[in-house]
Amino acid sequence: MIDIKTIHSTAITLMEKAAIDIPDDYLQAIRKTTEREKNELPRFVLKVMLDNYDAATEDRRAMCGDTGIPRWYVKMGNEARVQGGPIALEEALRQATADATDSIPLRPNRVHPLWRTDHNNNIGIQSPEIEYAYEPEGEWIDLITVHKGGLFGTDYRMLFPSDGIQGIKRFYLDSLVAFGKRGLSCQPAIIGIGLGGSKDACMVHGKRAACLRTVGDRNPDPKIAELEQELTEAGNSIGMGAMGFVGSSMVIDTHIEVGYCHTGGMQMSVHAFCLSSRRACARIFADGRVEYRTDPRWFTPYMRRETIGWPKTESLTQSG
Amino acid sequence: MAEDGILNTVRLGTNPDRADLEPLKIGDVVYLSGVIYTGREGVYMRVVEDGAALPLDLPAVSAVNFHCSPAAAERAAGEYDVSAVTATASFRFSKWLGDWFDVSGAKLIIGKGGMSPEDYKQHFVPNDAVYLTTVGYGTGALLGRGVKRVKEVHWLEELGIAQAMWVLEVEAFGPFLVESDLQGNSLFERENERIAARLPEVYAGTKPAVLKRFGETDDRGDELI
Ligand code: SF4
């Protein structure tokens, strides 16, 4: 049985880590991008960002004043049981979100879409979104919080098989050029692409691709992996860098996630995870142990299962 | 602090006169010391549309309007913890700006992403005002460091934390980049034009989507805002 108090306190710690400490994979990638950027203005921007990550960690203050939209991804091993059940779990995560909003502090960003009511705690109707998933074996629970920012940098389009790879490339460039001007998407970003599913599923795939995979991670399908790299290069060859200044620092990495779709369509969504690519994860075991990490390890063979069954032993080694 | 030596760095007070702003060129780096205040749609609507009286003496207290909502929390009655501050996109505030300059006498507007060339010509140039953009834009922790104290907060009850008017004492607050100078030149416009020139090459080999969308343009020099 996993203790509900441990879930609550771990969730508060995760909220702090996400808001304050930039994940190492993204930080290292920004360092490399800074070295490669030849143009003075975007280079200056990236150096200031590096100073900013240091300042956040040193002072234990949020890295960006817009602390984004906190949300949760929860994954459980098949044998895990939570004290109080799923209802208690949901309440613990909502409580931790509110507690951390005050203690860090975070900006109370969540408001009613029409009445703009703000509870000052990032909690409201259907907020925060909490997604649940499972793995075939294990007596643990993974808590992942993502504080994605950005009103800009996301788009969806219904493409068709006849649009092909060039159509995908064009829509990808369109999204980068449109939202990259003046740096509205706070690039260089991790770009997540959803392909297929249906409109709603496509958005979900793309968002998870951006937020739940680390820099350098490749899709297991070698052709998709190649496309990921090709698109990253294309994005960095637009001639635009940080803040929309002339440069090359546009894309840190591109992640593509696919879902089977209607035979006539090829839905595509694009998501930009900004200069504050905030994610933090922990695995809580039944014996009370808590292990923190920054890699969500969300996409396992089980999560990408293609037929009725799935490769049972691999899922254990990949997620254990 | 990231100072490259190549970009020109300028330190300013928060009540600058024309002579202080004259040397600023687009792309210069600026740090501010003094008093600034936040103001965005909530404050603009209250003052410009509803005619509410300003709760402080502007521009005597400060001539610097920051388009921002801080990450703030109340620790004790009237005591606030402002840990990180980041600007919000300014293009949305265009319609109030002319009237706002009249009542506030602002000389520096700090925000995210700049405003349109028309805004600079119509509102900034006649008011001898300069637009400074934040950098990144996620420099919340650095800017938070520059905030020394919350001097006052107005309309917290009425407008909430995000929209309230926060009056902040700042020191070496920055960095910012000069986006528009006294002549109304724009750094973003200049960069956009340079990038647009190369775009046909970038798009070579791609073709328009099979299913079009309303208002679709093939001119990648166009902006969305
Ligand atoms: S997009 Fe990201 S870096 Fe930019 S202001 Fe929002 S949270 Fe901060």
XYZ file of C-alpha atoms and ligand atoms in Angstrom:
553
model
C 0.000 0.000 0.000
C 1.394 3.411 -0.961
C 1.004 5.976 1.798
C -1.190 8.937 0.811
C 0.831 11.405 2.956
C 3.980 10.441 1.054
C 2.144 11.144 -2.200
C 1.108 14.590 -0.959
C 4.557 15.605 0.306
C 6.341 14.186 -2.756
C 3.956 16.081 -5.006
C 4.810 19.376 -3.239
C 8.535 18.685 -3.687
C 7.951 17.928 -7.366
C 6.091 21.199 -7.850
C 9.116 23.051 -6.436
C 11.636 21.139 -8.481
C 9.669 21.706 -11.673
C 9.248 25.440 -11.090
C 12.842 26.081 -9.993
C 15.329 23.575 -11.458
C 15.680 23.292 -15.222
C 16.003 19.600 -16.214
C 19.608 18.673 -16.925
C 19.017 17.264 -20.430
C 17.500 20.561 -21.539
C 20.169 22.638 -19.750
C 23.031 20.766 -21.436
C 21.311 21.200 -24.801
C 20.940 24.956 -24.240
C 24.658 25.155 -23.409
C 25.539 23.433 -26.685
C 23.117 25.608 -28.626
C 24.714 28.709 -27.099
C 28.124 27.571 -28.300
C 26.798 26.955 -31.793
C 24.850 30.215 -32.098
C 26.967 32.625 -34.128
C 24.747 35.694 -33.927
C 25.273 38.188 -31.163
C 21.665 38.943 -30.189
C 20.358 35.362 -29.797
C 23.657 34.403 -28.143
C 23.136 37.145 -25.592
C 19.595 35.874 -24.972
C 20.824 32.321 -24.367
C 23.584 33.457 -22.023
C 21.090 35.449 -20.003
C 18.870 32.362 -19.834
C 21.786 30.310 -18.496
C 22.348 32.989 -15.817
C 18.646 32.803 -15.064
C 18.642 29.039 -14.483
C 21.545 29.510 -12.064
C 19.776 32.340 -10.254
C 16.618 30.238 -9.884
C 18.460 27.276 -8.401
C 20.693 29.414 -6.136
C 17.836 31.510 -4.749
C 15.217 28.723 -4.853
C 12.910 31.000 -6.829
C 10.765 30.148 -9.854
C 12.788 30.303 -13.094
C 10.049 32.142 -14.963
C 7.515 34.591 -13.553
C 4.899 32.888 -15.665
C 4.931 29.634 -13.799
C 2.780 27.973 -16.437
C -0.120 25.618 -16.021
C 0.733 22.885 -13.509
C -0.632 19.486 -14.464
C -0.020 15.859 -13.544
C 0.766 12.615 -15.290
C 0.401 9.611 -13.022
C 1.486 6.097 -13.810
C 1.047 3.008 -11.681
C 2.461 -0.455 -11.796
C -0.302 -3.037 -12.060
C 0.204 -4.220 -8.474
C 0.309 -0.757 -6.872
C -2.404 0.142 -4.378
C -2.823 3.646 -3.022
C -4.089 4.275 0.479
C -7.629 5.630 0.077
C -7.783 4.624 -3.584
C -7.831 6.799 -6.721
C -10.132 9.383 -5.163
C -7.691 10.057 -2.328
C -4.864 10.218 -4.871
C -6.661 12.858 -6.911
C -7.336 14.914 -3.795
C -3.717 14.672 -2.641
C -2.482 16.003 -5.991
C -4.986 18.864 -5.997
C -4.055 19.742 -2.413
C -0.329 19.648 -3.225
C -0.859 21.895 -6.259
C -2.617 24.470 -4.098
C -0.083 24.198 -1.239
C 2.898 24.604 -3.568
C 1.288 27.547 -5.384
C 1.420 29.420 -2.085
C 4.707 28.125 -0.686
C 7.023 28.576 -3.719
C 5.147 30.887 -4.703
C 3.720 30.208 -8.153
C 1.581 32.582 -10.114
C -2.076 31.651 -9.721
C -2.582 31.281 -13.451
C -5.775 29.253 -13.522
C -8.945 31.239 -14.037
C -12.461 30.513 -15.245
C -12.480 31.000 -19.041
C -15.517 33.279 -18.973
C -15.806 34.774 -15.493
C -12.019 34.962 -14.913
C -12.607 33.721 -11.345
C -9.232 33.005 -9.706
C -9.017 30.833 -6.597
C -5.370 31.942 -6.261
C -4.246 28.326 -5.993
C -4.135 26.975 -9.562
C -7.168 24.809 -8.838
C -10.536 25.055 -10.571
C -13.046 23.247 -12.731
C -11.247 20.366 -14.492
C -7.929 21.814 -13.332
C -5.274 20.662 -12.918
C -5.613 18.011 -15.595
C -4.466 14.651 -14.265
C -3.792 11.813 -16.692
C -3.531 8.251 -15.460
C -1.678 5.374 -17.074
C -0.459 1.926 -16.066
C 2.375 -0.504 -16.629
C 1.931 -4.268 -16.601
C 4.047 -4.983 -13.505
C 5.243 -3.195 -10.397
C 4.197 -1.923 -6.983
C 5.051 1.722 -7.491
C 3.457 4.974 -8.557
C 5.148 7.554 -10.788
C 4.175 11.179 -10.265
C 5.145 13.551 -13.061
C 4.359 17.230 -12.993
C 4.689 19.440 -16.047
C 4.361 23.231 -15.790
C 3.989 24.077 -19.422
C 3.870 27.741 -20.314
C 3.107 29.459 -23.501
C -0.075 30.830 -24.975
C 1.727 30.681 -28.305
C 3.431 27.918 -30.212
C 0.713 25.295 -30.488
C -1.314 24.453 -33.575
C -3.386 21.678 -35.125
C -4.115 20.860 -38.722
C -6.016 18.170 -40.557
C -3.606 16.869 -43.161
C -4.268 14.015 -45.571
C -2.156 11.105 -46.791
C -1.578 13.006 -50.048
C 0.092 15.837 -48.076
C 2.853 13.385 -47.265
C 6.102 14.102 -45.443
C 6.518 17.423 -47.282
C 3.118 18.481 -45.922
C 4.261 17.600 -42.408
C 7.449 19.561 -42.918
C 5.564 22.574 -44.198
C 3.133 22.695 -41.297
C 6.042 22.260 -38.893
C 7.874 25.207 -40.482
C 4.652 27.238 -40.503
C 4.238 26.757 -36.756
C 7.850 27.703 -36.025
C 7.881 30.752 -38.294
C 4.488 31.993 -37.119
C 5.114 31.689 -33.390
C 8.870 32.193 -33.485
C 8.640 35.809 -34.621
C 9.458 38.122 -31.722
C 10.139 34.918 -29.800
C 6.498 34.459 -28.875
C 7.031 30.749 -28.283
C 10.102 31.433 -26.089
C 12.344 29.307 -28.280
C 14.651 27.403 -28.559
C 12.043 24.818 -27.662
C 11.463 21.110 -27.553
C 8.955 20.611 -30.344
C 6.413 17.845 -29.890
C 4.474 16.573 -32.860
C 1.364 14.438 -32.720
C 0.492 12.507 -35.836
C -2.786 10.651 -36.275
C -5.286 9.645 -33.636
C -8.238 12.008 -33.924
C -8.269 15.757 -33.319
C -8.284 15.473 -29.530
C -5.960 12.462 -29.388
C -3.563 14.126 -31.822
C -3.236 17.130 -29.493
C -2.600 14.806 -26.555
C 0.060 12.821 -28.454
C 1.884 15.984 -29.487
C 1.803 17.501 -26.023
C 3.136 14.336 -24.421
C 5.812 14.163 -27.133
C 6.975 17.675 -26.161
C 6.693 17.348 -22.388
C 7.313 13.711 -21.527
C 10.441 12.867 -23.527
C 13.976 14.090 -22.842
C 16.347 15.796 -25.276
C 18.076 13.204 -27.475
C 15.428 10.534 -27.009
C 14.408 8.992 -30.370
C 11.194 7.318 -31.460
C 11.697 3.521 -31.677
C 10.580 3.507 -35.332
C 13.862 4.258 -37.182
C 12.144 6.183 -39.967
C 10.278 8.377 -37.491
C 13.536 8.845 -35.581
C 15.145 10.058 -38.798
C 12.264 12.442 -39.440
C 12.669 13.844 -35.915
C 16.283 14.698 -36.653
C 15.531 16.039 -40.086
C 12.854 18.361 -38.715
C 15.155 19.634 -35.965
C 17.743 20.524 -38.574
C 15.108 22.158 -40.771
C 13.913 24.246 -37.828
C 17.430 25.396 -37.027
C 18.011 26.327 -40.679
C 15.111 28.787 -40.909
C 17.503 31.577 -40.027
C 15.662 32.436 -36.829
C 16.931 32.038 -33.285
C 16.018 32.921 -29.701
C 13.528 35.823 -29.470
C 12.997 35.730 -33.229
C 16.388 37.329 -33.873
C 18.427 36.293 -36.892
C 20.191 33.112 -35.822
C 20.004 29.336 -35.634
C 18.814 28.597 -32.071
C 15.234 27.610 -32.801
C 14.732 23.946 -31.923
C 16.396 21.936 -29.161
C 14.864 18.643 -30.244
C 11.824 17.296 -32.073
C 9.749 14.423 -30.735
C 7.069 12.693 -32.775
C 4.373 10.460 -31.317
C 1.937 8.641 -33.555
C -1.479 7.082 -33.036
C -3.462 5.036 -35.502
C -6.011 7.253 -37.247
C -8.906 7.206 -39.736
C -7.767 5.691 -43.006
C -8.438 8.923 -44.909
C -6.636 11.373 -42.634
C -3.265 12.377 -41.165
C -3.932 14.726 -38.250
C -0.979 16.773 -37.091
C -0.395 18.870 -33.980
C 2.634 20.941 -32.998
C 3.578 21.913 -29.429
C 6.509 24.007 -28.244
C 7.955 23.327 -24.781
C 9.614 26.669 -24.061
C 12.821 27.968 -22.476
C 11.218 26.990 -19.173
C 10.771 23.307 -20.041
C 9.565 22.422 -16.572
C 9.069 18.796 -15.614
C 9.862 16.780 -12.494
C 9.189 13.147 -11.662
C 9.339 10.743 -8.757
C 8.672 7.079 -8.220
C 7.128 6.146 -4.876
C 7.365 2.523 -3.796
C 5.103 0.594 -1.468
C 7.878 0.537 1.190
C 7.930 4.340 1.274
C 11.064 4.887 -0.823
C 10.965 7.938 -3.137
C 13.275 8.288 -6.145
C 13.407 11.640 -7.921
C 14.367 12.053 -11.574
C 13.736 14.381 -14.520
C 13.078 11.760 -17.214
C 9.352 10.955 -17.187
C 9.954 7.542 -18.854
C 6.371 7.779 -20.005
C 6.735 6.112 -23.385
C 7.457 2.434 -22.789
C 6.763 -0.443 -25.178
C 3.546 -0.949 -23.230
C 2.486 2.685 -23.749
C 3.127 2.377 -27.476
C 1.592 -1.102 -27.767
C 0.545 -1.835 -31.311
C -1.480 -5.021 -31.236
C -3.680 -6.808 -28.711
C -0.735 -7.996 -26.660
C 2.538 -6.312 -25.801
C 6.142 -7.307 -25.153
C 5.845 -8.222 -21.495
C 9.438 -8.550 -20.345
C 10.695 -5.436 -22.133
C 8.228 -3.240 -20.313
C 9.755 -4.351 -17.051
C 13.341 -3.521 -18.014
C 12.389 -0.208 -19.668
C 10.395 1.168 -16.782
C 11.889 -0.540 -13.720
C 25.908 38.547 -15.657
C 25.927 37.955 -19.387
C 27.626 40.960 -20.877
C 29.215 40.292 -24.190
C 31.055 43.506 -24.648
C 29.662 43.742 -28.131
C 26.173 44.796 -27.154
C 26.123 48.256 -25.628
C 24.969 48.302 -21.982
C 23.175 51.303 -20.447
C 22.077 51.898 -16.836
C 19.068 54.133 -16.280
C 16.881 55.538 -13.514
C 13.129 55.132 -13.574
C 12.309 58.758 -14.255
C 14.514 59.459 -17.263
C 14.306 62.653 -19.299
C 14.648 62.906 -23.051
C 18.400 63.396 -22.890
C 18.778 60.076 -21.017
C 16.792 58.217 -23.639
C 18.294 59.857 -26.713
C 21.464 57.723 -26.868
C 19.475 54.446 -26.732
C 19.683 52.429 -29.925
C 17.677 49.325 -30.778
C 19.491 46.249 -29.508
C 21.125 48.070 -26.560
C 21.046 46.293 -23.197
C 19.383 48.250 -20.352
C 19.324 47.855 -16.548
C 17.029 49.987 -14.364
C 17.255 51.189 -10.776
C 14.454 53.013 -8.964
C 10.712 52.386 -8.831
C 8.540 50.670 -11.426
C 4.892 49.628 -11.477
C 2.977 46.832 -13.174
C -0.054 47.670 -15.263
C -1.933 45.613 -17.834
C -5.532 45.217 -19.040
C -7.037 45.303 -15.529
C -5.375 48.606 -14.637
C -5.892 50.095 -18.111
C -9.610 49.328 -18.125
C -10.058 50.732 -14.644
C -8.256 53.979 -15.388
C -8.849 54.563 -19.082
C -12.372 53.140 -19.471
C -13.874 53.545 -15.995
C -12.082 56.809 -15.221
C -10.749 55.668 -11.833
C -8.224 58.057 -10.254
C -4.613 56.887 -10.229
C -3.746 55.483 -6.802
C -0.268 57.055 -6.894
C 1.382 60.154 -8.295
C 2.505 59.335 -11.842
C 4.959 59.962 -13.375
C 6.539 61.516 -10.246
C 6.826 58.142 -8.495
C 7.788 56.295 -11.653
C 7.700 56.652 -15.421
C 8.189 52.924 -16.015
C 5.181 50.730 -16.780
C 5.895 46.992 -16.718
C 3.495 44.658 -18.554
C 3.709 41.932 -15.982
C 1.988 39.753 -13.411
C 4.387 38.674 -10.691
C 4.491 35.259 -9.015
C 3.588 36.713 -5.624
C 2.087 35.569 -2.347
C 1.049 37.434 0.826
C 3.184 36.332 3.798
C 1.728 38.577 6.496
C -0.788 41.413 6.257
C 0.645 43.791 3.670
C 3.872 41.795 3.324
C 4.511 40.200 -0.016
C 6.914 37.685 -1.428
C 7.593 38.462 -5.092
C 9.918 35.735 -6.233
C 9.841 35.730 -10.017
C 8.611 38.280 -12.547
C 8.187 37.854 -16.274
C 6.620 40.189 -18.802
C 3.453 39.369 -20.683
C 2.933 39.943 -24.436
C 2.285 43.660 -25.002
C 0.519 43.651 -28.380
C -2.810 43.033 -26.619
C -2.715 46.395 -24.825
C -2.497 48.584 -27.898
C -5.992 50.035 -27.657
C -5.463 51.583 -24.212
C -1.938 52.846 -24.683
C -2.601 56.299 -26.148
C -4.851 57.297 -23.243
C -2.540 55.608 -20.774
C 0.410 57.761 -21.868
C -1.786 60.854 -21.324
C -2.655 59.978 -17.724
C 0.570 58.267 -16.641
C 3.298 60.227 -18.411
C 5.151 56.923 -18.867
C 8.526 57.119 -20.629
C 9.501 53.460 -20.608
C 7.200 50.556 -21.327
C 8.642 47.158 -20.512
C 6.966 44.104 -21.947
C 7.271 40.992 -24.037
C 7.488 40.941 -27.807
C 7.137 44.630 -28.555
C 4.234 46.419 -30.221
C 3.362 47.302 -33.794
C 5.185 49.973 -35.852
C 1.901 51.956 -35.844
C 1.821 51.911 -32.033
C 5.354 53.288 -31.920
C 4.540 56.046 -34.393
C 1.194 56.993 -32.894
C 1.852 56.615 -29.187
C 5.523 56.229 -28.338
C 7.250 58.787 -30.571
C 4.916 61.717 -29.684
C 5.333 60.885 -25.971
C 9.140 60.554 -26.114
C 8.752 56.983 -24.910
C 10.910 53.926 -25.462
C 9.879 50.269 -25.466
C 12.113 47.803 -23.646
C 11.627 44.096 -24.141
C 12.495 41.510 -21.532
C 14.959 38.847 -22.626
C 14.335 35.186 -23.212
C 11.558 35.527 -22.274
C 11.846 33.329 -19.233
C 14.197 35.467 -17.105
C 11.848 35.475 -14.114
C 14.469 34.582 -11.517
C 16.971 37.242 -12.656
C 14.287 39.910 -12.721
C 13.012 38.671 -9.369
C 16.502 39.244 -7.955
C 16.343 42.830 -9.144
C 13.164 43.478 -7.147
C 14.296 44.766 -3.759
C 10.948 45.422 -2.160
C 7.224 45.626 -2.829
C 6.625 49.298 -2.124
C 2.865 49.267 -2.530
C 0.167 47.214 -4.161
C -3.035 48.766 -5.421
C -6.364 47.192 -6.362
C -5.330 43.757 -5.130
C -8.865 42.999 -3.916
C -10.519 44.313 -7.028
C -8.178 42.933 -9.682
C -6.440 39.935 -8.092
C -2.722 39.156 -7.857
C -2.186 38.911 -11.619
C -3.838 42.209 -12.569
C -3.170 44.367 -9.498
C -0.858 47.364 -9.717
C 2.388 46.325 -8.029
C 4.784 49.167 -7.199
C 8.269 47.715 -6.926
C 11.628 49.082 -5.809
C 14.233 47.731 -8.182
C 18.007 47.717 -8.470
C 20.042 46.714 -11.516
C 16.738 45.338 -12.775
C 17.206 43.639 -16.117
C 18.559 42.915 -18.594
C 16.207 44.427 -21.152
C 16.787 45.130 -24.821
C 15.785 48.368 -26.505
C 13.106 47.239 -28.952
C 11.925 50.690 -30.022
C 13.933 53.896 -29.707
C 12.814 57.543 -29.630
C 12.481 57.532 -33.439
C 10.171 54.501 -33.353
C 12.648 52.103 -35.002
C 11.909 48.506 -34.066
C 14.437 45.748 -33.432
C 11.894 42.987 -34.067
C 10.783 44.563 -37.337
C 14.365 44.756 -38.510
C 15.030 41.092 -37.638
C 11.703 39.955 -39.164
C 12.591 41.575 -42.464
C 15.996 39.937 -42.586
C 14.523 36.524 -41.818
C 11.658 36.903 -44.310
C 14.119 37.432 -47.135
C 15.388 33.870 -46.745
C 12.079 32.085 -46.197
C 11.271 31.082 -49.803
C 14.490 29.080 -49.766
C 13.546 27.420 -46.460
C 10.169 26.352 -47.853
C 11.573 25.030 -51.129
C 10.168 21.592 -51.979
C 7.123 21.845 -49.689
C 3.672 22.429 -51.142
C 0.554 24.016 -49.653
C -1.728 21.685 -47.683
C -4.413 19.860 -49.681
C -7.156 21.352 -47.492
C -6.855 25.144 -47.152
C -7.891 27.262 -44.169
C -9.692 30.610 -44.126
C -7.379 33.575 -44.253
C -4.440 31.440 -45.308
C -1.498 33.386 -46.631
C 1.629 32.248 -48.368
C 3.519 35.377 -47.349
C 5.656 34.139 -44.446
C 6.705 37.719 -43.807
C 3.216 38.258 -42.361
C 2.769 38.332 -38.612
C -0.037 36.882 -36.531
C -0.334 39.773 -34.111
S 6.551 30.533 -22.711
Fe 7.817 29.597 -21.054
S 9.659 30.872 -20.826
Fe 8.133 32.003 -22.010
S 7.084 33.290 -20.509
Fe 5.861 31.425 -20.771
S 6.614 29.978 -19.213
Fe 8.138 31.632 -19.384
